[in-house]
Amino acid sequence: MAEFIMKNLVREGGKEKDFLIESAATSTEEIGNDMYPPAKAKLRSEGIPFERRAARQIRPADYDRYDLLIGMDRENIYYMNRCWNNDPQGKVHKLLEYTGSDREVSDPWYSGDFDSAYEDISRGCSSLFSLLLKDGL
């Protein structure tokens, strides 16, 4: 959901040419699968456009390709740091850091609560986007 929520914010802000936004998994469990149907339903209900995609796992080359690498929870951050040699350039961050919180994004895979996950992700993406705009993007 985060990929498409952020893409929508960027599109609405007229900054599509300034951003490359993609998502990738820290585990192998869903590799090749499309987005989970309840996540699609939540995005659809919020009017957030999305497209079919096949999940992929993070890879070492991603570190040089992206300026920021955002995880949803401590487990994501742990695996991201393992993949990217403990983040020597400080690119890895937890999404809700941008809201001033140390909380993790509510994980709907386990809770089934896509409303809370959507709210967390939207708040985090909005805060991140505002910060990036303030920094001159």
Short mmCIF file of N, CA, C and O in Angstrom, two decimals:
data_model
loop_
_atom_site.label_atom_id
_atom_site.label_comp_id
_atom_site.label_asym_id
_atom_site.label_seq_id
_atom_site.Cartn_x
_atom_site.Cartn_y
_atom_site.Cartn_z
N MET A 1 0.82 -1.19 0.00
CA MET A 1 0.00 0.00 0.00
C MET A 1 0.86 1.26 0.00
O MET A 1 0.50 2.25 -0.62
N ALA A 2 1.99 1.21 0.71
CA ALA A 2 2.83 2.41 0.84
C ALA A 2 3.31 2.91 -0.53
O ALA A 2 3.34 4.12 -0.76
N GLU A 3 3.69 2.00 -1.41
CA GLU A 3 4.16 2.43 -2.73
C GLU A 3 3.10 3.28 -3.43
O GLU A 3 3.40 4.36 -3.95
N PHE A 4 1.87 2.83 -3.41
CA PHE A 4 0.83 3.52 -4.16
C PHE A 4 0.30 4.75 -3.44
O PHE A 4 -0.07 5.73 -4.08
N ILE A 5 0.32 4.74 -2.12
CA ILE A 5 -0.05 5.93 -1.37
C ILE A 5 0.97 7.04 -1.65
O ILE A 5 0.60 8.19 -1.92
N MET A 6 2.25 6.70 -1.60
CA MET A 6 3.29 7.71 -1.85
C MET A 6 3.25 8.19 -3.30
O MET A 6 3.38 9.39 -3.56
N LYS A 7 3.07 7.28 -4.23
CA LYS A 7 2.97 7.68 -5.64
C LYS A 7 1.81 8.64 -5.85
O LYS A 7 1.93 9.61 -6.61
N ASN A 8 0.70 8.40 -5.17
CA ASN A 8 -0.45 9.28 -5.31
C ASN A 8 -0.15 10.67 -4.74
O ASN A 8 -0.49 11.68 -5.36
N LEU A 9 0.49 10.74 -3.58
CA LEU A 9 0.87 12.04 -3.01
C LEU A 9 1.79 12.81 -3.95
O LEU A 9 1.61 14.01 -4.16
N VAL A 10 2.76 12.12 -4.49
CA VAL A 10 3.73 12.75 -5.40
C VAL A 10 3.03 13.22 -6.67
O VAL A 10 3.27 14.33 -7.14
N ARG A 11 2.15 12.39 -7.21
CA ARG A 11 1.39 12.76 -8.42
C ARG A 11 0.53 14.00 -8.14
O ARG A 11 0.53 14.95 -8.92
N GLU A 12 -0.20 13.97 -7.02
CA GLU A 12 -1.04 15.12 -6.67
C GLU A 12 -0.22 16.38 -6.42
O GLU A 12 -0.69 17.49 -6.65
N GLY A 13 1.02 16.21 -5.97
CA GLY A 13 1.91 17.34 -5.73
C GLY A 13 2.66 17.81 -6.96
O GLY A 13 3.45 18.74 -6.89
N GLY A 14 2.43 17.14 -8.10
CA GLY A 14 3.08 17.53 -9.35
C GLY A 14 4.57 17.27 -9.38
O GLY A 14 5.31 17.95 -10.08
N LYS A 15 5.03 16.27 -8.63
CA LYS A 15 6.47 16.01 -8.52
C LYS A 15 6.88 14.65 -9.08
O LYS A 15 7.94 14.13 -8.74
N GLU A 16 6.06 14.06 -9.93
CA GLU A 16 6.35 12.72 -10.44
C GLU A 16 7.74 12.58 -11.06
O GLU A 16 8.38 11.54 -10.92
N LYS A 17 8.21 13.62 -11.73
CA LYS A 17 9.52 13.55 -12.38
C LYS A 17 10.68 13.54 -11.40
O LYS A 17 11.79 13.17 -11.75
N ASP A 18 10.40 13.91 -10.16
CA ASP A 18 11.45 14.03 -9.15
C ASP A 18 11.61 12.80 -8.27
O ASP A 18 12.49 12.77 -7.42
N PHE A 19 10.75 11.81 -8.45
CA PHE A 19 10.74 10.65 -7.55
C PHE A 19 10.76 9.33 -8.30
O PHE A 19 10.13 9.21 -9.36
N LEU A 20 11.43 8.35 -7.73
CA LEU A 20 11.35 6.95 -8.14
C LEU A 20 10.87 6.20 -6.90
O LEU A 20 11.58 6.17 -5.88
N ILE A 21 9.68 5.66 -6.96
CA ILE A 21 9.07 5.01 -5.81
C ILE A 21 8.75 3.57 -6.18
O ILE A 21 8.00 3.32 -7.12
N GLU A 22 9.34 2.65 -5.45
CA GLU A 22 9.09 1.22 -5.67
C GLU A 22 9.09 0.52 -4.32
O GLU A 22 9.71 1.00 -3.38
N SER A 23 8.41 -0.59 -4.26
CA SER A 23 8.42 -1.36 -3.02
C SER A 23 9.07 -2.72 -3.26
O SER A 23 9.07 -3.23 -4.38
N ALA A 24 9.60 -3.27 -2.20
CA ALA A 24 10.24 -4.59 -2.26
C ALA A 24 10.12 -5.23 -0.87
O ALA A 24 10.07 -4.54 0.15
N ALA A 25 10.09 -6.53 -0.86
CA ALA A 25 9.94 -7.29 0.38
C ALA A 25 11.30 -7.55 1.03
O ALA A 25 12.32 -7.62 0.35
N THR A 26 11.27 -7.72 2.34
CA THR A 26 12.49 -8.11 3.04
C THR A 26 12.56 -9.62 3.21
O THR A 26 13.58 -10.15 3.62
N SER A 27 11.48 -10.31 2.88
CA SER A 27 11.45 -11.78 2.97
C SER A 27 11.12 -12.36 1.59
O SER A 27 10.85 -11.62 0.65
N THR A 28 11.12 -13.66 1.51
CA THR A 28 10.85 -14.32 0.22
C THR A 28 9.42 -14.86 0.12
O THR A 28 9.05 -15.40 -0.91
N GLU A 29 8.63 -14.70 1.16
CA GLU A 29 7.33 -15.35 1.24
C GLU A 29 6.36 -15.01 0.11
O GLU A 29 5.58 -15.85 -0.32
N GLU A 30 6.36 -13.78 -0.36
CA GLU A 30 5.38 -13.36 -1.35
C GLU A 30 5.99 -13.03 -2.72
O GLU A 30 5.32 -12.45 -3.57
N ILE A 31 7.23 -13.39 -2.93
CA ILE A 31 7.91 -13.05 -4.17
C ILE A 31 7.10 -13.53 -5.38
O ILE A 31 6.67 -14.67 -5.44
N GLY A 32 6.89 -12.62 -6.31
CA GLY A 32 6.14 -12.93 -7.52
C GLY A 32 4.65 -12.71 -7.41
O GLY A 32 3.95 -12.66 -8.42
N ASN A 33 4.14 -12.59 -6.19
CA ASN A 33 2.70 -12.40 -6.00
C ASN A 33 2.30 -10.95 -6.17
O ASN A 33 3.07 -10.03 -5.89
N ASP A 34 1.07 -10.75 -6.59
CA ASP A 34 0.48 -9.42 -6.66
C ASP A 34 0.13 -8.96 -5.24
O ASP A 34 0.19 -9.74 -4.29
N MET A 35 -0.26 -7.71 -5.12
CA MET A 35 -0.66 -7.15 -3.84
C MET A 35 -1.84 -7.95 -3.27
O MET A 35 -2.71 -8.41 -3.99
N TYR A 36 -1.85 -8.08 -1.96
CA TYR A 36 -2.87 -8.82 -1.24
C TYR A 36 -4.25 -8.20 -1.52
O TYR A 36 -4.41 -6.97 -1.44
N PRO A 37 -5.26 -9.00 -1.88
CA PRO A 37 -6.57 -8.45 -2.26
C PRO A 37 -7.20 -7.47 -1.26
O PRO A 37 -7.73 -6.44 -1.68
N PRO A 38 -7.13 -7.71 0.06
CA PRO A 38 -7.70 -6.70 0.97
C PRO A 38 -6.96 -5.35 0.93
O PRO A 38 -7.56 -4.31 1.17
N ALA A 39 -5.67 -5.38 0.61
CA ALA A 39 -4.93 -4.12 0.47
C ALA A 39 -5.43 -3.37 -0.76
O ALA A 39 -5.63 -2.14 -0.72
N LYS A 40 -5.67 -4.09 -1.84
CA LYS A 40 -6.23 -3.47 -3.04
C LYS A 40 -7.60 -2.87 -2.74
O LYS A 40 -7.91 -1.75 -3.18
N ALA A 41 -8.41 -3.61 -2.01
CA ALA A 41 -9.76 -3.13 -1.68
C ALA A 41 -9.68 -1.85 -0.86
O ALA A 41 -10.47 -0.91 -1.08
N LYS A 42 -8.75 -1.78 0.08
CA LYS A 42 -8.60 -0.57 0.90
C LYS A 42 -8.16 0.61 0.05
O LYS A 42 -8.71 1.71 0.16
N LEU A 43 -7.17 0.40 -0.81
CA LEU A 43 -6.73 1.48 -1.70
C LEU A 43 -7.88 1.94 -2.59
O LEU A 43 -8.09 3.15 -2.77
N ARG A 44 -8.62 1.00 -3.13
CA ARG A 44 -9.75 1.33 -4.00
C ARG A 44 -10.77 2.17 -3.24
O ARG A 44 -11.26 3.18 -3.75
N SER A 45 -11.06 1.78 -2.00
CA SER A 45 -12.06 2.52 -1.20
C SER A 45 -11.60 3.94 -0.87
O SER A 45 -12.42 4.81 -0.63
N GLU A 46 -10.29 4.16 -0.85
CA GLU A 46 -9.73 5.48 -0.56
C GLU A 46 -9.45 6.29 -1.83
O GLU A 46 -8.95 7.41 -1.75
N GLY A 47 -9.74 5.69 -2.99
CA GLY A 47 -9.50 6.39 -4.25
C GLY A 47 -8.04 6.49 -4.65
O GLY A 47 -7.66 7.39 -5.39
N ILE A 48 -7.23 5.56 -4.16
CA ILE A 48 -5.79 5.56 -4.48
C ILE A 48 -5.57 4.62 -5.67
O ILE A 48 -5.84 3.42 -5.57
N PRO A 49 -5.09 5.14 -6.79
CA PRO A 49 -4.83 4.26 -7.94
C PRO A 49 -3.67 3.31 -7.68
O PRO A 49 -2.72 3.65 -6.97
N PHE A 50 -3.77 2.13 -8.24
CA PHE A 50 -2.71 1.14 -8.12
C PHE A 50 -2.71 0.30 -9.39
O PHE A 50 -3.64 0.36 -10.19
N GLU A 51 -1.65 -0.45 -9.54
CA GLU A 51 -1.54 -1.34 -10.70
C GLU A 51 -1.06 -2.71 -10.24
O GLU A 51 -0.53 -2.85 -9.14
N ARG A 52 -1.28 -3.67 -11.08
CA ARG A 52 -0.81 -5.02 -10.78
C ARG A 52 0.72 -4.98 -10.70
O ARG A 52 1.37 -4.29 -11.46
N ARG A 53 1.24 -5.72 -9.76
CA ARG A 53 2.69 -5.78 -9.60
C ARG A 53 3.06 -7.14 -9.05
O ARG A 53 2.24 -7.82 -8.46
N ALA A 54 4.29 -7.52 -9.26
CA ALA A 54 4.81 -8.78 -8.72
C ALA A 54 5.83 -8.43 -7.64
O ALA A 54 6.79 -7.70 -7.91
N ALA A 55 5.61 -8.93 -6.44
CA ALA A 55 6.52 -8.64 -5.33
C ALA A 55 7.91 -9.16 -5.66
O ALA A 55 8.07 -10.22 -6.26
N ARG A 56 8.90 -8.39 -5.24
CA ARG A 56 10.30 -8.80 -5.36
C ARG A 56 10.98 -8.56 -4.03
O ARG A 56 10.51 -7.80 -3.20
N GLN A 57 12.10 -9.21 -3.84
CA GLN A 57 12.86 -9.04 -2.61
C GLN A 57 13.89 -7.93 -2.78
O GLN A 57 14.40 -7.69 -3.89
N ILE A 58 14.22 -7.25 -1.67
CA ILE A 58 15.28 -6.25 -1.71
C ILE A 58 16.57 -6.93 -2.17
O ILE A 58 16.76 -8.12 -1.98
N ARG A 59 17.45 -6.14 -2.78
CA ARG A 59 18.73 -6.68 -3.24
C ARG A 59 19.83 -5.65 -2.98
O ARG A 59 19.56 -4.45 -2.86
N PRO A 60 21.07 -6.10 -2.90
CA PRO A 60 22.16 -5.17 -2.58
C PRO A 60 22.22 -3.96 -3.51
O PRO A 60 22.49 -2.84 -3.05
N ALA A 61 21.95 -4.12 -4.79
CA ALA A 61 22.03 -3.00 -5.75
C ALA A 61 21.03 -1.89 -5.45
O ALA A 61 21.23 -0.74 -5.86
N ASP A 62 19.97 -2.19 -4.71
CA ASP A 62 18.98 -1.17 -4.37
C ASP A 62 19.60 -0.05 -3.53
O ASP A 62 19.15 1.09 -3.59
N TYR A 63 20.62 -0.37 -2.77
CA TYR A 63 21.21 0.63 -1.88
C TYR A 63 21.73 1.83 -2.67
O TYR A 63 21.54 2.99 -2.27
N ASP A 64 22.38 1.57 -3.79
CA ASP A 64 22.92 2.67 -4.59
C ASP A 64 21.86 3.34 -5.46
O ASP A 64 22.01 4.48 -5.86
N ARG A 65 20.78 2.63 -5.72
CA ARG A 65 19.75 3.14 -6.63
C ARG A 65 18.82 4.17 -5.97
O ARG A 65 18.28 5.04 -6.64
N TYR A 66 18.63 4.07 -4.66
CA TYR A 66 17.66 4.90 -3.96
C TYR A 66 18.32 5.80 -2.92
O TYR A 66 19.29 5.41 -2.29
N ASP A 67 17.73 6.97 -2.72
CA ASP A 67 18.22 7.91 -1.71
C ASP A 67 17.70 7.57 -0.32
O ASP A 67 18.36 7.83 0.68
N LEU A 68 16.49 7.03 -0.25
CA LEU A 68 15.87 6.63 1.01
C LEU A 68 15.34 5.21 0.88
O LEU A 68 14.82 4.83 -0.17
N LEU A 69 15.44 4.46 1.96
CA LEU A 69 14.96 3.07 2.00
C LEU A 69 14.11 2.96 3.26
O LEU A 69 14.63 3.06 4.37
N ILE A 70 12.82 2.80 3.08
CA ILE A 70 11.87 2.93 4.17
C ILE A 70 11.28 1.57 4.53
O ILE A 70 10.75 0.87 3.68
N GLY A 71 11.35 1.25 5.82
CA GLY A 71 10.74 0.03 6.33
C GLY A 71 9.52 0.36 7.19
O GLY A 71 9.37 1.48 7.67
N MET A 72 8.68 -0.63 7.39
CA MET A 72 7.45 -0.43 8.15
C MET A 72 7.61 -0.79 9.63
O MET A 72 6.88 -0.28 10.47
N ASP A 73 8.56 -1.68 9.93
CA ASP A 73 8.70 -2.15 11.32
C ASP A 73 10.14 -2.57 11.59
O ASP A 73 10.99 -2.54 10.70
N ARG A 74 10.40 -2.94 12.85
CA ARG A 74 11.77 -3.32 13.26
C ARG A 74 12.29 -4.51 12.47
O ARG A 74 13.47 -4.57 12.15
N GLU A 75 11.43 -5.45 12.18
CA GLU A 75 11.87 -6.63 11.42
C GLU A 75 12.32 -6.22 10.03
O GLU A 75 13.36 -6.68 9.55
N ASN A 76 11.57 -5.35 9.36
CA ASN A 76 12.01 -4.83 8.06
C ASN A 76 13.38 -4.19 8.17
O ASN A 76 14.27 -4.45 7.35
N ILE A 77 13.54 -3.33 9.16
CA ILE A 77 14.80 -2.61 9.34
C ILE A 77 15.95 -3.58 9.58
O ILE A 77 17.04 -3.42 9.02
N TYR A 78 15.71 -4.60 10.38
CA TYR A 78 16.74 -5.61 10.64
C TYR A 78 17.22 -6.25 9.33
O TYR A 78 18.43 -6.33 9.07
N TYR A 79 16.29 -6.71 8.50
CA TYR A 79 16.67 -7.36 7.25
C TYR A 79 17.25 -6.39 6.24
O TYR A 79 18.15 -6.74 5.46
N MET A 80 16.79 -5.15 6.26
CA MET A 80 17.37 -4.14 5.37
C MET A 80 18.82 -3.88 5.75
O MET A 80 19.69 -3.81 4.88
N ASN A 81 19.09 -3.74 7.04
CA ASN A 81 20.46 -3.53 7.49
C ASN A 81 21.36 -4.72 7.15
O ASN A 81 22.53 -4.53 6.80
N ARG A 82 20.83 -5.92 7.26
CA ARG A 82 21.61 -7.11 6.88
C ARG A 82 21.96 -7.08 5.39
O ARG A 82 23.08 -7.41 5.01
N CYS A 83 21.00 -6.70 4.57
CA CYS A 83 21.22 -6.66 3.12
C CYS A 83 22.21 -5.56 2.73
O CYS A 83 23.01 -5.74 1.83
N TRP A 84 22.13 -4.43 3.45
CA TRP A 84 22.89 -3.25 3.05
C TRP A 84 23.98 -2.89 4.05
O TRP A 84 24.26 -1.71 4.31
N ASN A 85 24.66 -3.90 4.55
CA ASN A 85 25.85 -3.71 5.38
C ASN A 85 25.68 -2.66 6.47
O ASN A 85 26.52 -1.75 6.62
N ASN A 86 24.59 -2.76 7.20
CA ASN A 86 24.32 -1.84 8.32
C ASN A 86 24.18 -0.38 7.91
O ASN A 86 24.49 0.52 8.68
N ASP A 87 23.76 -0.15 6.66
CA ASP A 87 23.35 1.19 6.22
C ASP A 87 24.43 2.25 6.42
O ASP A 87 24.25 3.22 7.16
N PRO A 88 25.57 2.13 5.73
CA PRO A 88 26.68 3.07 5.96
C PRO A 88 26.36 4.52 5.63
O PRO A 88 26.99 5.43 6.17
N GLN A 89 25.37 4.78 4.76
CA GLN A 89 25.05 6.16 4.39
C GLN A 89 23.79 6.69 5.09
O GLN A 89 23.34 7.81 4.79
N GLY A 90 23.23 5.93 6.00
CA GLY A 90 22.07 6.40 6.75
C GLY A 90 20.81 6.56 5.93
O GLY A 90 20.03 7.48 6.17
N LYS A 91 20.58 5.66 4.99
CA LYS A 91 19.41 5.74 4.11
C LYS A 91 18.20 4.98 4.65
O LYS A 91 17.09 5.19 4.18
N VAL A 92 18.40 4.08 5.59
CA VAL A 92 17.33 3.21 6.07
C VAL A 92 16.58 3.88 7.23
O VAL A 92 17.21 4.31 8.21
N HIS A 93 15.26 3.97 7.10
CA HIS A 93 14.43 4.61 8.12
C HIS A 93 13.11 3.86 8.26
O HIS A 93 12.61 3.27 7.31
N LYS A 94 12.54 3.95 9.44
CA LYS A 94 11.21 3.42 9.69
C LYS A 94 10.21 4.52 9.31
O LYS A 94 10.39 5.69 9.68
N LEU A 95 9.16 4.17 8.59
CA LEU A 95 8.23 5.16 8.06
C LEU A 95 7.67 6.11 9.11
O LEU A 95 7.62 7.33 8.89
N LEU A 96 7.25 5.60 10.23
CA LEU A 96 6.60 6.47 11.21
C LEU A 96 7.58 7.39 11.94
O LEU A 96 7.15 8.28 12.68
N GLU A 97 8.89 7.24 11.70
CA GLU A 97 9.86 8.22 12.20
C GLU A 97 9.48 9.62 11.71
O GLU A 97 9.69 10.61 12.43
N TYR A 98 8.96 9.70 10.50
CA TYR A 98 8.66 10.99 9.89
C TYR A 98 7.44 11.66 10.52
O TYR A 98 7.17 12.82 10.25
N THR A 99 6.73 10.93 11.38
CA THR A 99 5.61 11.51 12.12
C THR A 99 6.02 11.86 13.54
O THR A 99 5.20 12.30 14.33
N GLY A 100 7.29 11.62 13.87
CA GLY A 100 7.78 11.86 15.22
C GLY A 100 7.52 10.70 16.16
O GLY A 100 7.66 10.84 17.37
N SER A 101 7.17 9.55 15.62
CA SER A 101 6.84 8.38 16.43
C SER A 101 7.85 7.26 16.21
O SER A 101 8.40 7.11 15.13
N ASP A 102 8.05 6.47 17.24
CA ASP A 102 8.89 5.28 17.11
C ASP A 102 8.04 4.02 16.87
O ASP A 102 8.55 2.93 16.81
N ARG A 103 6.74 4.22 16.74
CA ARG A 103 5.83 3.09 16.52
C ARG A 103 6.10 2.42 15.17
O ARG A 103 6.67 3.01 14.27
N GLU A 104 5.62 1.20 15.08
CA GLU A 104 5.67 0.47 13.82
C GLU A 104 4.33 0.62 13.11
O GLU A 104 3.30 0.84 13.76
N VAL A 105 4.34 0.50 11.81
CA VAL A 105 3.09 0.49 11.05
C VAL A 105 2.32 -0.76 11.46
O VAL A 105 2.89 -1.85 11.54
N SER A 106 1.05 -0.59 11.71
CA SER A 106 0.19 -1.73 12.03
C SER A 106 0.23 -2.72 10.86
O SER A 106 0.02 -2.34 9.71
N ASP A 107 0.52 -3.98 11.14
CA ASP A 107 0.69 -4.98 10.09
C ASP A 107 -0.62 -5.72 9.83
O ASP A 107 -1.02 -6.58 10.60
N PRO A 108 -1.28 -5.40 8.71
CA PRO A 108 -2.58 -6.01 8.44
C PRO A 108 -2.49 -7.49 8.05
O PRO A 108 -3.49 -8.19 8.07
N TRP A 109 -1.30 -7.95 7.70
CA TRP A 109 -1.14 -9.35 7.35
C TRP A 109 -1.54 -10.23 8.54
O TRP A 109 -2.17 -11.27 8.39
N TYR A 110 -1.18 -9.76 9.75
CA TYR A 110 -1.47 -10.52 10.96
C TYR A 110 -2.76 -10.07 11.63
O TYR A 110 -3.49 -10.88 12.20
N SER A 111 -3.04 -8.77 11.59
CA SER A 111 -4.19 -8.24 12.32
C SER A 111 -5.47 -8.25 11.49
O SER A 111 -6.56 -8.23 12.05
N GLY A 112 -5.33 -8.21 10.16
CA GLY A 112 -6.50 -8.08 9.30
C GLY A 112 -7.07 -6.67 9.30
O GLY A 112 -8.08 -6.40 8.66
N ASP A 113 -6.40 -5.73 9.98
CA ASP A 113 -6.88 -4.36 10.13
C ASP A 113 -6.22 -3.45 9.08
O ASP A 113 -5.21 -2.80 9.35
N PHE A 114 -6.82 -3.43 7.91
CA PHE A 114 -6.27 -2.63 6.83
C PHE A 114 -6.56 -1.14 7.01
O PHE A 114 -5.84 -0.31 6.46
N ASP A 115 -7.58 -0.82 7.80
CA ASP A 115 -7.87 0.59 8.07
C ASP A 115 -6.74 1.23 8.88
O ASP A 115 -6.27 2.32 8.54
N SER A 116 -6.30 0.56 9.95
CA SER A 116 -5.20 1.10 10.76
C SER A 116 -3.91 1.17 9.97
O SER A 116 -3.16 2.16 10.07
N ALA A 117 -3.63 0.15 9.19
CA ALA A 117 -2.42 0.15 8.36
C ALA A 117 -2.46 1.31 7.37
O ALA A 117 -1.48 2.05 7.22
N TYR A 118 -3.60 1.51 6.74
CA TYR A 118 -3.74 2.61 5.79
C TYR A 118 -3.51 3.95 6.49
O TYR A 118 -2.80 4.81 5.96
N GLU A 119 -4.09 4.13 7.65
CA GLU A 119 -3.91 5.39 8.39
C GLU A 119 -2.45 5.62 8.75
O GLU A 119 -1.93 6.72 8.58
N ASP A 120 -1.79 4.58 9.27
CA ASP A 120 -0.37 4.70 9.60
C ASP A 120 0.46 5.06 8.37
O ASP A 120 1.29 5.98 8.41
N ILE A 121 0.25 4.33 7.31
CA ILE A 121 1.04 4.55 6.08
C ILE A 121 0.75 5.93 5.50
O ILE A 121 1.69 6.64 5.10
N SER A 122 -0.50 6.31 5.45
CA SER A 122 -0.84 7.64 4.92
C SER A 122 -0.19 8.75 5.72
O SER A 122 0.37 9.69 5.15
N ARG A 123 -0.26 8.62 7.03
CA ARG A 123 0.35 9.63 7.91
C ARG A 123 1.86 9.69 7.69
O ARG A 123 2.45 10.77 7.56
N GLY A 124 2.50 8.54 7.63
CA GLY A 124 3.94 8.49 7.42
C GLY A 124 4.35 9.04 6.06
O GLY A 124 5.29 9.83 5.96
N CYS A 125 3.65 8.63 5.02
CA CYS A 125 3.98 9.11 3.67
C CYS A 125 3.75 10.61 3.54
O CYS A 125 4.56 11.31 2.94
N SER A 126 2.65 11.10 4.11
CA SER A 126 2.38 12.54 4.05
C SER A 126 3.46 13.34 4.76
O SER A 126 3.93 14.37 4.25
N SER A 127 3.87 12.86 5.92
CA SER A 127 4.92 13.56 6.67
C SER A 127 6.25 13.52 5.92
O SER A 127 6.95 14.53 5.84
N LEU A 128 6.58 12.38 5.36
CA LEU A 128 7.81 12.25 4.58
C LEU A 128 7.78 13.17 3.37
O LEU A 128 8.75 13.89 3.10
N PHE A 129 6.69 13.16 2.63
CA PHE A 129 6.58 14.00 1.44
C PHE A 129 6.69 15.48 1.81
O PHE A 129 7.41 16.23 1.14
N SER A 130 6.03 15.90 2.87
CA SER A 130 6.12 17.30 3.31
C SER A 130 7.56 17.68 3.65
O SER A 130 8.03 18.75 3.28
N LEU A 131 8.26 16.78 4.34
CA LEU A 131 9.65 17.03 4.69
C LEU A 131 10.52 17.16 3.44
O LEU A 131 11.36 18.06 3.34
N LEU A 132 10.31 16.27 2.48
CA LEU A 132 11.09 16.33 1.25
C LEU A 132 10.82 17.61 0.48
O LEU A 132 11.74 18.22 -0.08
N LEU A 133 9.57 18.05 0.44
CA LEU A 133 9.24 19.31 -0.24
C LEU A 133 9.91 20.48 0.48
O LEU A 133 10.43 21.40 -0.16
N LYS A 134 9.89 20.45 1.81
CA LYS A 134 10.51 21.51 2.61
C LYS A 134 12.02 21.57 2.35
O LYS A 134 12.61 22.64 2.38
N ASP A 135 12.61 20.40 2.10
CA ASP A 135 14.05 20.32 1.84
C ASP A 135 14.40 20.68 0.40
O ASP A 135 15.55 20.53 0.00
N GLY A 136 13.41 21.08 -0.39
CA GLY A 136 13.70 21.60 -1.71
C GLY A 136 13.47 20.67 -2.88
O GLY A 136 13.94 20.96 -3.97
N LEU A 137 12.79 19.59 -2.71
CA LEU A 137 12.49 18.73 -3.88
C LEU A 137 11.28 19.21 -4.61
O LEU A 137 10.40 19.80 -4.15
#
